[in-house]
Coordinates of C-alpha atoms in Angstrom, one line a residue:
Chain A
X232 CA 37.1 96.7 26.2
X233 CA 39.8 99.2 25.2
X234 CA 40.9 98.4 21.6
X235 CA 44.2 100.1 22.2
X236 CA 45.5 97.2 24.2
X237 CA 44.9 94.6 21.5
X238 CA 47.5 93.9 18.9
X239 CA 45.9 95.0 15.6
X240 CA 46.8 92.0 13.3
X241 CA 44.5 89.2 14.2
X242 CA 45.4 85.5 13.9
X243 CA 42.8 83.2 12.2
X244 CA 42.6 79.5 12.9
X245 CA 40.6 77.2 10.6
X246 CA 38.8 74.1 11.7
X247 CA 35.3 72.6 11.8
X248 CA 32.3 74.3 13.1
X249 CA 30.0 71.9 15.0
X250 CA 27.4 74.4 16.2
X251 CA 26.5 77.3 13.9
X252 CA 26.5 81.0 14.8
X253 CA 29.0 83.8 15.5
X254 CA 30.1 85.1 18.9
X255 CA 32.9 87.5 19.9
X256 CA 34.2 88.2 23.4
X257 CA 36.9 87.7 25.9
X258 CA 38.7 84.3 26.1
X259 CA 38.9 82.2 29.2
X260 CA 41.6 79.5 28.6
X261 CA 42.5 76.4 30.5
X262 CA 44.9 73.6 29.6
X263 CA 42.9 71.2 31.9
X264 CA 39.9 69.2 30.7
X265 CA 36.6 70.3 32.3
X266 CA 34.1 68.1 34.2
X267 CA 30.5 69.2 33.8
X268 CA 28.5 67.5 36.5
X269 CA 30.3 67.9 39.8
X270 CA 32.9 70.2 38.2
X271 CA 30.7 73.2 37.3
X272 CA 28.0 75.0 39.3
X273 CA 25.5 75.8 36.6
X274 CA 23.7 78.6 38.3
X275 CA 26.8 80.8 38.2
X276 CA 28.9 79.0 35.5
X277 CA 31.7 78.6 38.0
X278 CA 34.3 75.8 37.9
X279 CA 34.2 74.0 41.2
X280 CA 36.4 70.9 40.7
X281 CA 39.0 70.5 43.4
X282 CA 42.5 71.3 42.2
X283 CA 41.3 72.7 38.8
X284 CA 43.3 75.7 37.7
X285 CA 40.1 77.6 37.0
X286 CA 38.5 76.7 40.3
X287 CA 36.3 79.6 41.4
X288 CA 36.2 81.3 38.0
X289 CA 33.0 81.6 35.9
X290 CA 32.9 81.1 32.2
X291 CA 29.6 83.0 31.9
X292 CA 29.8 85.3 28.9
X293 CA 33.3 84.2 28.0
X294 CA 34.7 82.4 25.0
X295 CA 35.7 79.1 26.7
X296 CA 38.9 77.6 25.2
X297 CA 39.8 74.2 26.7
X298 CA 41.2 70.8 25.7
X299 CA 37.9 68.9 26.0
X300 CA 35.4 67.3 28.4
X301 CA 35.9 64.7 31.0
X302 CA 34.0 63.0 33.8
X303 CA 30.3 62.4 34.4
X304 CA 27.8 61.8 31.6
X305 CA 25.9 64.7 33.1
X306 CA 28.2 67.0 31.1
X307 CA 25.6 68.0 28.5
X308 CA 22.9 68.4 31.2
X309 CA 25.0 70.8 33.3
X310 CA 26.0 72.9 30.3
X311 CA 22.4 72.8 29.0
X312 CA 21.3 74.2 32.4
X313 CA 23.8 77.1 32.1
X314 CA 21.9 78.1 28.9
X315 CA 18.7 78.2 30.9
X316 CA 20.4 80.0 33.8
X317 CA 22.0 82.6 31.5
X318 CA 25.5 81.6 32.6
X319 CA 26.6 79.7 29.4
X320 CA 29.9 80.6 27.7
X321 CA 29.5 82.8 24.6
X322 CA 31.2 80.1 22.5
X323 CA 33.4 77.0 22.7
X324 CA 36.8 76.3 21.2
X325 CA 38.2 72.9 22.0
X326 CA 40.7 70.2 20.8
X327 CA 39.5 66.7 21.6
X328 CA 36.1 65.5 20.4
X329 CA 34.0 63.5 22.7
X330 CA 30.3 62.6 22.9
X331 CA 30.2 64.8 26.1
X332 CA 31.4 68.0 24.5
X333 CA 29.6 67.4 21.2
X334 CA 26.2 66.9 22.9
X335 CA 26.9 69.7 25.4
X336 CA 27.7 72.2 22.6
X337 CA 24.6 71.1 20.6
X338 CA 22.1 71.6 23.4
X339 CA 23.8 74.8 24.7
X340 CA 23.5 76.2 21.2
X341 CA 26.5 78.4 21.3
X342 CA 28.9 78.7 18.3
X343 CA 31.5 75.9 18.6
X344 CA 34.6 75.1 16.7
X345 CA 37.1 72.2 16.9
X346 CA 39.8 70.4 14.8
X347 CA 41.7 73.7 14.3
X348 CA 44.8 73.8 12.1
X349 CA 46.8 75.2 15.0
X350 CA 46.5 74.6 18.7
X351 CA 44.2 77.2 20.2
X352 CA 45.7 76.5 23.7
X353 CA 49.1 77.6 22.4
X354 CA 47.8 80.7 20.7
X355 CA 45.0 82.0 22.9
X356 CA 45.5 83.5 26.4
X357 CA 42.9 84.4 28.9
X358 CA 41.9 88.0 28.2
X359 CA 42.5 87.9 24.4
X360 CA 39.6 89.0 22.2
X361 CA 38.3 86.0 20.2
X362 CA 35.7 85.7 17.5
X363 CA 34.2 82.2 16.9
X364 CA 32.4 81.6 13.7
X365 CA 30.6 78.2 13.9
X366 CA 29.4 78.6 10.3
X367 CA 32.8 79.1 8.7
X368 CA 34.6 77.0 11.3
X369 CA 37.1 79.8 12.1
X370 CA 38.5 81.3 15.3
X371 CA 40.0 84.8 15.1
X372 CA 42.2 86.1 17.8
X373 CA 43.3 89.6 18.8
X374 CA 46.1 89.2 21.3
X375 CA 45.8 91.2 24.5
X376 CA 49.0 92.9 25.4
X377 CA 50.0 95.3 28.1
Chain B
X132 CA 26.6 65.1 7.1
X133 CA 25.2 61.9 8.6
X134 CA 23.7 59.6 6.0
X135 CA 20.2 58.5 6.7
X136 CA 18.4 55.3 5.8
X137 CA 14.9 55.5 4.3
X138 CA 13.4 54.7 7.7
X139 CA 15.4 57.5 9.4
X140 CA 14.4 60.0 6.7
X141 CA 10.8 59.0 7.2
X142 CA 11.3 59.7 10.9
X143 CA 12.6 63.2 10.1
X144 CA 9.6 63.7 7.9
X145 CA 7.3 63.0 10.8
X146 CA 6.0 59.6 9.8
X147 CA 6.5 58.2 13.3
X148 CA 5.0 61.2 15.0
X149 CA 6.2 64.6 16.3
X150 CA 8.2 63.2 19.3
X151 CA 10.2 60.8 17.2
X152 CA 10.7 63.6 14.6
X153 CA 12.2 65.9 17.3
X154 CA 14.3 63.0 18.6
X155 CA 15.9 62.2 15.3
X156 CA 16.4 66.0 14.6
X157 CA 18.4 66.3 17.7
X158 CA 20.3 63.1 17.0
X159 CA 21.2 64.4 13.5
X160 CA 22.6 67.6 15.0
X161 CA 24.6 65.5 17.5
X162 CA 25.9 63.1 14.8
X163 CA 27.0 66.0 12.6
X164 CA 28.8 67.6 15.5
X165 CA 30.6 64.4 16.2
X166 CA 31.3 63.9 12.5
X167 CA 29.5 60.5 12.4
X168 CA 28.7 59.0 9.0
X169 CA 25.7 57.0 10.0
X170 CA 23.6 55.8 12.9
X171 CA 23.5 52.4 14.6
X172 CA 20.3 50.9 15.8
X173 CA 20.0 50.4 19.6
X174 CA 17.5 48.7 21.7
X175 CA 19.2 49.2 25.0
X176 CA 19.1 52.7 26.4
X177 CA 19.9 54.0 29.9
X178 CA 19.3 57.6 30.9
X179 CA 17.4 59.9 33.1
X180 CA 14.4 60.7 30.8
X181 CA 12.3 63.7 31.8
X182 CA 13.2 63.8 35.5
X183 CA 13.7 67.3 36.6
X184 CA 13.9 69.7 39.5
X185 CA 11.1 72.1 40.3
X186 CA 13.5 74.8 39.0
X187 CA 13.5 73.3 35.5
X188 CA 9.8 72.8 35.5
X189 CA 9.3 76.4 36.5
X190 CA 11.6 77.5 33.7
X191 CA 9.1 75.9 31.3
X192 CA 6.1 77.2 33.1
X193 CA 4.8 78.9 30.0
X194 CA 4.7 75.5 28.3
X195 CA 2.8 73.9 31.1
X196 CA 5.8 73.2 33.4
X197 CA 5.0 69.5 33.3
X198 CA 6.8 66.3 32.3
X199 CA 5.8 66.7 28.7
X200 CA 7.2 70.3 28.6
X201 CA 10.5 69.2 30.1
X202 CA 10.8 66.1 27.9
X203 CA 10.1 68.2 24.8
X204 CA 12.1 71.3 25.4
X205 CA 14.9 70.0 27.6
X206 CA 15.4 66.3 26.8
X207 CA 14.7 66.6 23.1
X208 CA 15.9 70.3 22.9
X209 CA 12.9 71.0 20.8
X210 CA 11.6 74.5 20.2
X211 CA 8.0 73.3 20.5
X212 CA 6.2 71.1 22.9
X213 CA 5.1 67.7 21.6
X214 CA 3.2 64.8 22.9
X215 CA 5.6 62.1 24.1
X216 CA 4.4 58.6 23.5
X217 CA 5.5 55.4 25.2
X218 CA 9.2 55.0 24.2
X219 CA 10.2 52.5 21.5
X220 CA 13.6 51.1 22.7
X221 CA 14.1 48.9 25.8
X222 CA 14.9 51.7 28.2
X223 CA 15.7 52.2 31.8
X224 CA 16.0 55.1 34.2
X225 CA 19.3 55.4 36.0
X226 CA 19.8 56.9 39.4
X227 CA 17.4 59.5 40.7
X228 CA 17.3 62.3 43.3
X229 CA 16.2 60.8 46.6
X230 CA 15.3 57.7 48.4
X231 CA 11.6 56.8 47.8
X232 CA 11.0 56.2 51.5
X233 CA 13.8 57.9 53.5
X234 CA 13.6 61.2 51.7
X235 CA 12.7 63.2 54.8
X236 CA 15.8 61.9 56.6
X237 CA 17.8 63.0 53.6
X238 CA 16.5 66.5 54.1
X239 CA 13.9 66.7 51.3
X240 CA 10.6 68.5 51.7
X241 CA 7.2 66.9 51.0
X242 CA 7.0 69.2 47.9
X243 CA 10.3 67.9 46.6
X244 CA 9.1 64.3 47.1
X245 CA 5.9 65.0 45.4
X246 CA 7.8 66.2 42.3
X247 CA 10.0 63.1 42.5
X248 CA 7.0 60.8 42.7
X249 CA 5.2 62.6 39.9
X250 CA 8.2 62.2 37.5
X251 CA 8.6 58.6 38.4
X252 CA 5.0 57.9 37.6
X253 CA 5.6 59.5 34.2
X254 CA 8.7 57.5 33.6
X255 CA 6.8 54.3 34.3
X256 CA 3.9 55.5 32.2
X257 CA 6.2 56.0 29.2
X258 CA 7.3 52.4 29.3
X259 CA 10.7 53.1 30.9
X260 CA 12.1 50.6 33.5
X261 CA 12.3 52.2 36.9
X262 CA 15.7 50.8 37.8
X263 CA 16.9 53.9 39.6
X264 CA 20.5 53.0 39.8
X265 CA 24.0 53.8 38.5
X266 CA 24.5 50.0 38.2
X267 CA 21.8 48.8 35.7
X268 CA 24.0 45.7 35.2
X269 CA 23.2 44.7 38.8
X270 CA 19.5 45.4 38.5
X271 CA 18.1 43.8 35.4
X272 CA 19.9 45.3 32.4
X273 CA 22.9 43.2 31.5
X274 CA 24.0 43.8 27.9
X275 CA 25.9 41.2 25.9
X276 CA 29.1 41.3 24.0
X277 CA 28.8 43.4 20.8
X278 CA 25.4 44.9 21.7
X279 CA 25.0 48.5 20.7
X280 CA 23.8 50.5 23.7
X281 CA 23.2 54.1 24.5
X282 CA 24.0 54.6 28.1
X283 CA 24.6 57.5 30.4
X284 CA 26.5 57.2 33.7
X285 CA 30.3 57.1 33.2
X286 CA 30.8 54.2 35.6
X287 CA 28.2 52.1 33.8
X288 CA 29.5 53.0 30.4
X289 CA 33.1 51.9 31.2
X290 CA 31.7 48.7 32.7
X291 CA 29.6 48.1 29.6
X292 CA 32.5 48.6 27.2
X293 CA 35.3 47.0 29.2
X294 CA 33.9 44.2 31.2
X295 CA 31.0 43.1 29.1
X296 CA 32.3 44.0 25.7
X297 CA 29.1 45.7 24.7
X298 CA 29.3 49.0 22.9
X299 CA 28.3 52.5 24.1
X300 CA 29.7 56.0 24.2
X301 CA 29.3 58.0 27.3
X302 CA 25.9 59.4 26.3
X303 CA 24.1 62.3 27.9
X304 CA 20.6 63.0 29.0
X305 CA 19.4 64.5 25.7
X306 CA 20.9 61.8 23.5
X307 CA 19.6 58.9 25.6
X308 CA 16.1 60.4 25.8
X309 CA 16.1 60.9 22.0
X310 CA 17.4 57.3 21.5
X311 CA 14.6 55.9 23.6
X312 CA 12.2 57.3 20.9
X313 CA 14.2 56.9 17.7
X314 CA 16.2 53.7 18.6
X315 CA 19.3 55.3 17.0
X316 CA 22.6 56.6 18.2
X317 CA 25.5 58.0 16.1
X318 CA 27.9 55.3 14.8
X319 CA 30.9 56.9 16.3
X320 CA 33.5 56.1 19.0
X321 CA 33.0 52.9 20.9
X322 CA 30.5 51.5 18.4
X323 CA 33.4 51.1 16.0
X324 CA 36.1 48.4 16.1
X325 CA 39.0 50.7 15.4
X326 CA 38.1 53.1 18.2
X327 CA 38.1 50.3 20.9
X328 CA 41.8 49.5 20.6
X329 CA 44.3 50.3 23.4
X330 CA 46.4 53.5 23.2
X331 CA 48.7 53.5 26.3
X332 CA 50.2 50.8 28.4
X333 CA 50.0 50.7 32.2
X334 CA 52.4 48.3 33.9
X335 CA 51.1 47.3 37.4
X336 CA 54.1 46.6 39.6
X337 CA 52.4 46.4 43.0
X338 CA 49.7 43.9 43.9
X339 CA 46.2 45.2 43.4
X340 CA 43.7 42.8 45.0
X341 CA 40.7 44.4 46.6
X342 CA 38.3 47.3 45.8
X343 CA 40.4 49.8 47.8
X344 CA 43.4 48.9 45.6
X345 CA 41.4 48.6 42.4
X346 CA 39.8 52.0 43.1
X347 CA 43.2 53.6 43.6
X348 CA 44.6 52.0 40.5
X349 CA 41.6 53.3 38.5
X350 CA 42.1 56.8 39.9
X351 CA 45.8 56.7 38.9
X352 CA 45.0 55.4 35.4
X353 CA 42.4 58.1 34.8
X354 CA 44.9 60.8 35.7
X355 CA 47.6 59.1 33.6
X356 CA 45.7 58.5 30.4
X357 CA 42.9 61.0 30.7
X358 CA 40.3 59.9 28.2
X359 CA 42.5 57.5 26.2
X360 CA 42.1 53.7 26.3
X361 CA 44.7 52.0 28.7
X362 CA 45.9 48.5 28.4
X363 CA 46.8 47.2 31.9
X364 CA 49.1 44.3 32.6
X365 CA 51.0 43.0 35.6
X366 CA 50.1 42.3 39.2
X367 CA 46.3 42.7 38.9
X368 CA 44.6 40.4 41.4
X369 CA 41.7 38.0 40.5
X370 CA 38.9 40.1 38.9
X371 CA 35.4 40.2 40.0
X372 CA 32.4 42.4 39.4
X373 CA 32.9 44.8 42.3
X374 CA 36.6 45.3 41.6
X375 CA 35.8 46.2 38.0
X376 CA 33.0 48.5 39.2
X377 CA 35.3 50.5 41.5
X378 CA 38.2 50.6 39.1
X379 CA 36.1 51.8 36.2
X380 CA 34.2 54.4 38.2
X381 CA 37.5 55.8 39.5
X382 CA 39.1 55.9 36.1
X383 CA 36.1 57.6 34.5
X384 CA 36.1 60.3 37.2
X385 CA 39.8 61.2 37.4
X386 CA 40.2 61.1 33.7
X387 CA 37.6 60.3 31.2
X388 CA 38.2 56.6 30.7
X389 CA 35.3 55.0 28.9
X390 CA 37.0 51.7 28.1
X391 CA 40.0 49.9 29.4
X392 CA 41.7 46.6 28.6
X393 CA 43.3 44.3 31.1
X394 CA 45.4 41.6 29.5
X395 CA 44.0 38.1 30.1
X396 CA 41.0 39.6 32.0
X397 CA 38.8 41.7 29.8
X398 CA 37.0 40.2 26.8
X399 CA 38.8 42.2 24.0
X400 CA 42.3 41.7 25.5
X401 CA 43.1 38.0 25.4
X402 CA 46.6 39.2 24.7
X403 CA 48.4 42.5 24.6
X404 CA 48.5 42.3 20.8
X405 CA 44.7 41.9 20.6
X406 CA 44.2 44.8 23.0
X407 CA 46.3 47.2 20.9
X408 CA 45.0 45.7 17.7
X409 CA 47.9 47.0 15.6
X410 CA 47.4 50.5 16.8
X411 CA 50.7 52.4 17.6
X412 CA 51.5 52.0 21.3
X413 CA 51.6 55.3 23.1
X414 CA 53.2 55.9 26.5
X415 CA 53.9 53.4 29.2
X416 CA 52.9 54.3 32.7
X417 CA 54.2 52.3 35.7
X418 CA 52.0 51.9 38.8
X419 CA 54.5 51.2 41.5
X420 CA 54.6 51.8 45.3
X421 CA 55.4 55.5 44.7
X422 CA 52.5 56.0 42.3
X423 CA 50.2 54.1 44.7
X424 CA 51.3 56.4 47.6
X425 CA 50.8 59.5 45.5
X426 CA 47.4 58.4 44.5
X427 CA 46.4 57.7 48.1
X428 CA 47.6 61.2 49.0
X429 CA 45.7 62.8 46.1
X430 CA 42.5 61.0 47.2
X431 CA 42.9 62.2 50.8
X432 CA 44.1 65.7 49.9
X433 CA 40.9 67.2 51.4
X434 CA 41.1 65.3 54.7
X435 CA 42.2 67.3 57.7
X436 CA 40.1 66.5 60.7
X437 CA 40.2 63.0 62.2
X438 CA 36.6 63.5 63.5
X439 CA 34.4 61.9 60.9
X440 CA 30.7 62.8 61.1
X441 CA 29.4 61.0 58.0
X442 CA 30.3 57.7 56.2
X443 CA 28.8 57.1 52.8
X444 CA 29.1 53.8 51.0
X445 CA 27.6 52.6 47.8
X446 CA 29.4 54.5 45.0
X447 CA 28.7 53.0 42.5
X448 CA 25.7 51.4 44.1
X449 CA 26.6 48.5 46.3
X450 CA 26.2 45.0 45.1
X451 CA 24.5 42.4 47.3
X452 CA 28.0 41.0 48.1
X453 CA 29.1 44.4 49.4
X454 CA 26.0 44.8 51.5
X455 CA 26.6 41.4 53.0
X456 CA 30.2 42.4 53.8
X457 CA 29.1 45.7 55.4
X458 CA 26.5 43.8 57.5
X459 CA 29.2 41.4 58.6
X460 CA 31.6 44.2 59.5
X461 CA 29.0 46.1 61.6
X462 CA 27.1 43.3 63.2
X463 CA 27.5 43.7 67.0
X464 CA 28.6 47.3 66.7
X465 CA 26.7 50.6 66.5
X466 CA 27.1 53.7 64.5
X467 CA 28.5 56.4 66.8
X468 CA 26.1 59.0 68.1
X469 CA 28.4 61.6 66.5
X470 CA 28.4 60.0 63.1
X471 CA 26.1 58.5 60.5
X472 CA 26.3 55.7 58.0
X473 CA 24.3 55.7 54.8
X474 CA 24.7 52.9 52.3
X475 CA 23.3 53.3 48.8
X476 CA 22.1 50.6 46.4
X477 CA 19.5 49.9 43.8
X478 CA 15.9 48.9 44.6
X479 CA 16.5 45.5 43.1
X480 CA 19.5 44.7 45.2
X481 CA 17.8 46.2 48.3
X482 CA 14.9 43.7 47.9
X483 CA 17.5 40.9 48.1
X484 CA 19.1 42.6 51.1
X485 CA 15.8 42.8 52.8
X486 CA 15.1 39.1 52.2
X487 CA 18.6 38.1 53.3
X488 CA 18.3 40.0 56.6
X489 CA 21.1 42.5 55.9
X490 CA 18.8 45.5 56.0
X491 CA 17.7 44.5 59.5
X492 CA 21.3 44.1 60.7
X493 CA 22.3 47.4 59.3
X494 CA 19.2 49.1 60.8
X495 CA 19.9 47.6 64.2
X496 CA 23.4 49.0 64.0
X497 CA 22.0 52.5 63.3
X498 CA 23.0 52.5 59.6
X499 CA 20.6 53.3 56.7
X500 CA 20.3 51.3 53.5
X501 CA 19.0 53.7 50.9
X502 CA 18.2 53.4 47.2
X503 CA 18.0 55.4 44.0
X504 CA 20.6 58.0 44.6
X505 CA 23.8 58.9 46.5
X506 CA 25.0 61.9 48.5
X507 CA 26.6 63.5 45.4
X508 CA 23.6 63.1 43.1
X509 CA 21.0 64.1 45.7
X510 CA 23.4 66.6 47.4
X511 CA 22.0 65.2 50.6
X512 CA 24.2 64.6 53.7
X513 CA 23.2 64.5 57.4
X514 CA 22.7 68.0 58.8
X515 CA 25.9 69.5 60.1
X516 CA 28.3 67.2 58.2
X517 CA 31.8 68.6 57.8
X518 CA 34.0 65.5 57.3
X519 CA 32.9 62.5 55.2
X520 CA 34.6 59.1 54.8
X521 CA 34.1 56.9 51.7
X522 CA 35.4 53.7 50.2
X523 CA 34.9 55.0 46.6
X524 CA 37.6 57.0 44.7
X525 CA 34.8 58.4 42.6
X526 CA 32.8 59.6 45.5
X527 CA 35.8 61.3 47.2
X528 CA 36.5 62.9 43.9
X529 CA 33.1 64.5 43.8
X530 CA 31.4 64.8 47.2
X531 CA 33.8 67.1 49.0
X532 CA 33.9 69.5 46.0
X533 CA 30.1 69.5 45.6
X534 CA 29.2 69.9 49.3
X535 CA 32.2 71.8 50.6
X536 CA 33.3 69.0 52.9
X537 CA 36.6 67.4 54.0
X538 CA 36.9 63.8 52.7
X539 CA 38.7 60.6 53.5
X540 CA 39.2 57.6 51.2
X541 CA 39.8 54.2 52.8
X542 CA 38.8 50.6 52.8
X543 CA 35.3 49.5 53.5
X544 CA 36.4 48.2 56.9
X545 CA 38.1 51.5 57.8
X546 CA 35.0 53.4 56.8
X547 CA 32.7 51.2 58.9
X548 CA 35.1 51.6 61.8
X549 CA 35.0 55.4 61.4
X550 CA 31.2 55.3 61.4
X551 CA 31.2 53.3 64.7
X552 CA 34.0 55.4 66.4
X553 CA 33.5 58.8 64.9
X554 CA 37.3 58.8 64.2
X555 CA 39.3 58.3 61.0
X556 CA 42.0 55.8 61.5
X557 CA 42.6 55.0 57.9
X558 CA 46.2 54.8 56.6
X559 CA 48.0 53.3 53.7
X560 CA 49.6 50.0 54.7

């Protein structure tokens, strides 16, 4: 990544870390909830749900920023399998707590933060550089600009 | 941090053995992620404990690559492999990967079947009921109102909460496997009174009176309210088990509905006031003829070709009443040489279908009555399938996406006609 294209002053959001650890990388943002089983191909980390705005895109190695989980109770199992396959996101940032996303984050063991003081979906765009600190419960954003 | 009882703290200290210790460790991490204050005790757990593909077993080859390794490392997310004793809670295994007898016709190899049979023997050996269905409530596990359960399978969860009035969140594989050992689940979400109250109102303005209509209404409701709790009122036809089954499965798939209220129908909604329980009422959605037509179009968005080469029924697994209806519809007809008809149910219901003569009628017509799985779960369709027809909004939501097929949604009668003619003639009337 070329630092020159990122705005210098970062934005920091404060919330609750639910899985510890720190990760930094490129954001992949969706305003649509994500189905695990039947919605994600775990061997590639690709969204496969019909009509999903991220259909065909992989979250592997990205900071996944999304509203929350929906659909089958296989959610945790699919995301758990991405950890085994090496296709897991680097970190999770999400808004709505459910058992699906909580368990999925726990077994995927990637830094995860929720209950943020400002809406991450409003402030983060795909391509922004994001640092997720699951210990401190913070999300730091460097806006990508052209 | 989740507060622990003395007994739970003893489990964490290893007093009940290493497997229970690993189970409660995982449940503590999970409860803390949720923000739960305590656990509830559960003695009714439904999951998919330890069942795995050869790929997952291979991943744990260094740990022995067996059931014990998978249960420890994957189900309990443990960093070490532990001996897994017979489970402590009343527990059942939900749907599995293939039919125990017709697996070759589903396209599975002898090696894949051997893996399936080996896992099943382990499940039974660990004291877990081999129900092998997404409808445990039709196969020997019917909870009662107020019972704390830990269930997977979104269609069973929504049925458990909404229709029965029992209490479960939409659990996952790891939390259910851990709960089978520790008999605990976080006291969060649907275990708590305040969480079960309605949030949005859905006014039903068109008659909704068979599984086709209940399925479409469910699909609409899921899109409308996402994972919130809807309170439905209006022209909802007489309720029965299969209508609830199809409604809930659809709403859980298109949104994330884990509980719904229907005024005068479901047990925690004798009135609209009770259903909302004093909670502020959110939005009102109106299901009218326009919404119905849009829902039908969304469900059939992936249908192009009228040539149907596969019809799959039994999502969620067919009840005996539905199998009887399918047998009546197909008796005297035959599945087209250019098509195939697979109907899925549980082993318990199939035993009744066998005894009642329905399996023979279906077989004579060229249909297959299969158990344990469905085409989405097993990713098994007849060779060469390009266009599938189903009577389940949930299945048409998933199967075309998973298998790269075109898909049609219609009534059971339209689906059986398509199987017998090889042509899709469904339409919204």
